[in-house]
Amino acid sequence: MNSPHHADRERLSGYMERLSTGLEKIKRDYSRFIDLEDEDPETFGAGHFVLYPDGESHARFAIEEHYTGTDWSDPDRLPTSWSWKAEERTRQPSGDYQWSTHASGRVQAADVDQLIDHARAWAQSVRAQTLRAESFETVSGAHRQHQRDAPGQGL
């Protein structure tokens, strides 16, 4: 199979650069809430780029590259599309935990902005969940403190 022509390589390289820049911006914008990892789907099974909630491994947003006319072993490969999936670890009846996909899709290289939008939406949901949990911890902690400080308690 023929490798892409020079113009195609330049175009695909531009899309790859746009994805890289977009993911780095998401990583900066949500740095308190998420981590971005470069991974090897052959080894880890998730994707080439994986977002995780900060300090946790119960959820992830994985992006995997797809190529035309070559595969991942080609050092000059450029993705012609990407697939993505949002996953959570769920407890199975056996007691084991397994990744389950709750949203997924595939975009062509030219639609890289859609992929970046999906990744940003996932990061926003992680931020919202984290802030809700922190708010609950603050409220319940204040409630417990108020109960301990209330006059007439323990008399």
Tab-separated table of C-alpha atoms in Angstrom:
chain	number	residue	atom	x	y	z
A	1	MET	CA	0.000	0.000	0.000
A	2	ASN	CA	1.164	3.480	-0.743
A	3	SER	CA	1.902	5.921	2.003
A	4	PRO	CA	0.023	9.209	1.848
A	5	HIS	CA	1.320	11.833	-0.586
A	6	HIS	CA	3.269	14.786	0.762
A	7	ALA	CA	0.188	17.069	0.813
A	8	ASP	CA	-1.800	14.401	2.677
A	9	ARG	CA	1.043	13.902	5.158
A	10	GLU	CA	1.172	17.641	5.796
A	11	ARG	CA	-2.602	17.824	6.263
A	12	LEU	CA	-2.662	14.778	8.601
A	13	SER	CA	0.313	16.124	10.509
A	14	GLY	CA	-1.599	19.390	11.024
A	15	TYR	CA	-4.591	17.499	12.442
A	16	MET	CA	-2.317	15.529	14.772
A	17	GLU	CA	-0.720	18.782	15.938
A	18	ARG	CA	-4.185	20.291	16.509
A	19	LEU	CA	-5.177	17.297	18.649
A	20	SER	CA	-1.958	17.500	20.632
A	21	THR	CA	-2.382	21.236	21.228
A	22	GLY	CA	-6.074	20.788	22.132
A	23	LEU	CA	-5.353	18.028	24.660
A	24	GLU	CA	-2.519	20.034	26.226
A	25	LYS	CA	-4.885	23.016	26.598
A	26	ILE	CA	-7.506	20.790	28.276
A	27	LYS	CA	-4.775	19.427	30.560
A	28	ARG	CA	-3.808	23.024	31.529
A	29	ASP	CA	-7.408	24.265	31.874
A	30	TYR	CA	-8.414	21.332	34.119
A	31	SER	CA	-5.030	20.600	35.718
A	32	ARG	CA	-6.546	20.399	39.212
A	33	PHE	CA	-9.014	17.744	38.076
A	34	ILE	CA	-7.403	15.569	35.380
A	35	ASP	CA	-4.141	14.014	34.205
A	36	LEU	CA	-3.187	13.343	30.569
A	37	GLU	CA	-1.084	10.278	29.807
A	38	ASP	CA	0.532	9.081	26.592
A	39	GLU	CA	-0.012	5.333	26.596
A	40	ASP	CA	0.401	2.332	24.377
A	41	PRO	CA	-2.916	0.616	23.652
A	42	GLU	CA	-1.085	-2.643	22.870
A	43	THR	CA	0.230	-2.685	26.458
A	44	PHE	CA	-2.416	-0.832	28.484
A	45	GLY	CA	-5.474	-1.440	26.317
A	46	ALA	CA	-6.959	2.047	26.639
A	47	GLY	CA	-5.615	4.324	23.916
A	48	HIS	CA	-2.734	6.487	22.760
A	49	PHE	CA	-3.892	9.490	24.795
A	50	VAL	CA	-5.757	8.896	28.038
A	51	LEU	CA	-7.302	11.410	30.428
A	52	TYR	CA	-7.843	10.286	34.031
A	53	PRO	CA	-9.443	12.083	36.969
A	54	ASP	CA	-6.585	13.457	39.102
A	55	GLY	CA	-5.263	10.803	41.455
A	56	GLU	CA	-7.917	8.243	40.513
A	57	SER	CA	-8.153	5.333	38.116
A	58	HIS	CA	-11.882	4.533	38.228
A	59	ALA	CA	-12.660	6.476	35.052
A	60	ARG	CA	-10.870	7.437	31.866
A	61	PHE	CA	-11.304	9.070	28.478
A	62	ALA	CA	-9.197	7.184	25.938
A	63	ILE	CA	-8.279	8.217	22.390
A	64	GLU	CA	-6.887	5.677	19.969
A	65	GLU	CA	-5.245	6.474	16.641
A	66	HIS	CA	-6.265	4.659	13.450
A	67	TYR	CA	-4.168	4.558	10.277
A	68	THR	CA	-4.722	3.886	6.600
A	69	GLY	CA	-2.204	1.774	4.713
A	70	THR	CA	0.080	1.226	7.724
A	71	ASP	CA	-0.061	0.323	11.417
A	72	TRP	CA	1.258	1.479	14.781
A	73	SER	CA	4.706	-0.084	14.159
A	74	ASP	CA	5.448	2.412	11.328
A	75	PRO	CA	7.525	5.257	12.824
A	76	ASP	CA	6.207	7.649	10.129
A	77	ARG	CA	2.555	6.789	10.691
A	78	LEU	CA	-0.055	9.533	10.875
A	79	PRO	CA	-3.609	8.863	12.042
A	80	THR	CA	-6.393	9.217	9.500
A	81	SER	CA	-9.019	8.896	12.238
A	82	TRP	CA	-9.401	8.505	15.996
A	83	SER	CA	-11.787	6.540	18.150
A	84	TRP	CA	-12.646	7.653	21.664
A	85	LYS	CA	-14.368	6.111	24.628
A	86	ALA	CA	-15.377	7.270	28.079
A	87	GLU	CA	-15.092	4.385	30.519
A	88	GLU	CA	-15.628	3.613	34.182
A	89	ARG	CA	-14.476	0.694	36.277
A	90	THR	CA	-17.532	-1.187	37.489
A	91	ARG	CA	-17.729	-3.993	39.990
A	92	GLN	CA	-18.767	-7.307	38.482
A	93	PRO	CA	-20.860	-9.965	40.281
A	94	SER	CA	-17.605	-11.917	40.789
A	95	GLY	CA	-16.222	-8.973	42.779
A	96	ASP	CA	-13.694	-8.082	40.083
A	97	TYR	CA	-13.618	-4.645	38.499
A	98	GLN	CA	-13.882	-4.273	34.749
A	99	TRP	CA	-13.836	-1.292	32.390
A	100	SER	CA	-17.242	-0.554	30.905
A	101	THR	CA	-17.779	1.975	28.128
A	102	HIS	CA	-20.611	4.472	28.625
A	103	ALA	CA	-19.900	6.699	25.602
A	104	SER	CA	-17.799	6.248	22.469
A	105	GLY	CA	-17.336	7.418	18.927
A	106	ARG	CA	-15.009	7.802	15.999
A	107	VAL	CA	-13.971	10.911	14.082
A	108	GLN	CA	-12.053	11.384	10.866
A	109	ALA	CA	-8.818	13.372	11.082
A	110	ALA	CA	-10.488	16.417	9.507
A	111	ASP	CA	-13.046	16.386	12.356
A	112	VAL	CA	-10.393	16.592	15.081
A	113	ASP	CA	-12.175	19.568	16.699
A	114	GLN	CA	-15.158	17.304	17.484
A	115	LEU	CA	-12.784	14.946	19.301
A	116	ILE	CA	-11.301	17.814	21.294
A	117	ASP	CA	-14.856	18.918	22.199
A	118	HIS	CA	-15.666	15.397	23.498
A	119	ALA	CA	-12.477	15.375	25.591
A	120	ARG	CA	-13.259	18.851	26.986
A	121	ALA	CA	-16.833	17.815	27.854
A	122	TRP	CA	-15.468	14.779	29.709
A	123	ALA	CA	-12.999	16.983	31.633
A	124	GLN	CA	-15.840	19.385	32.492
A	125	SER	CA	-17.906	16.504	33.884
A	126	VAL	CA	-14.959	15.341	36.025
A	127	ARG	CA	-14.572	18.908	37.332
A	128	ALA	CA	-18.303	19.105	38.134
A	129	GLN	CA	-18.271	15.732	39.945
A	130	THR	CA	-15.172	16.714	41.932
A	131	LEU	CA	-16.627	20.087	42.942
A	132	ARG	CA	-19.929	18.432	43.962
A	133	ALA	CA	-18.054	15.908	46.086
A	134	GLU	CA	-15.930	18.655	47.675
A	135	SER	CA	-19.044	20.722	48.352
A	136	PHE	CA	-20.748	17.753	49.987
A	137	GLU	CA	-17.660	17.024	52.118
A	138	THR	CA	-17.498	20.677	53.206
A	139	VAL	CA	-21.222	20.808	54.049
A	140	SER	CA	-21.268	17.479	55.894
A	141	GLY	CA	-18.025	18.381	57.709
A	142	ALA	CA	-19.488	21.735	58.766
A	143	HIS	CA	-22.699	19.981	59.851
A	144	ARG	CA	-20.755	17.513	62.034
A	145	GLN	CA	-18.702	20.400	63.501
A	146	HIS	CA	-21.897	22.377	64.201
A	147	GLN	CA	-23.420	19.376	65.983
A	148	ARG	CA	-20.318	19.047	68.197
A	149	ASP	CA	-20.307	22.797	68.962
A	150	ALA	CA	-24.051	23.126	69.610
A	151	PRO	CA	-24.894	24.292	73.144
A	152	GLY	CA	-26.407	21.695	75.432
A	153	GLN	CA	-24.899	18.764	73.562
A	154	GLY	CA	-23.435	16.053	75.746
A	155	LEU	CA	-24.860	17.403	79.026
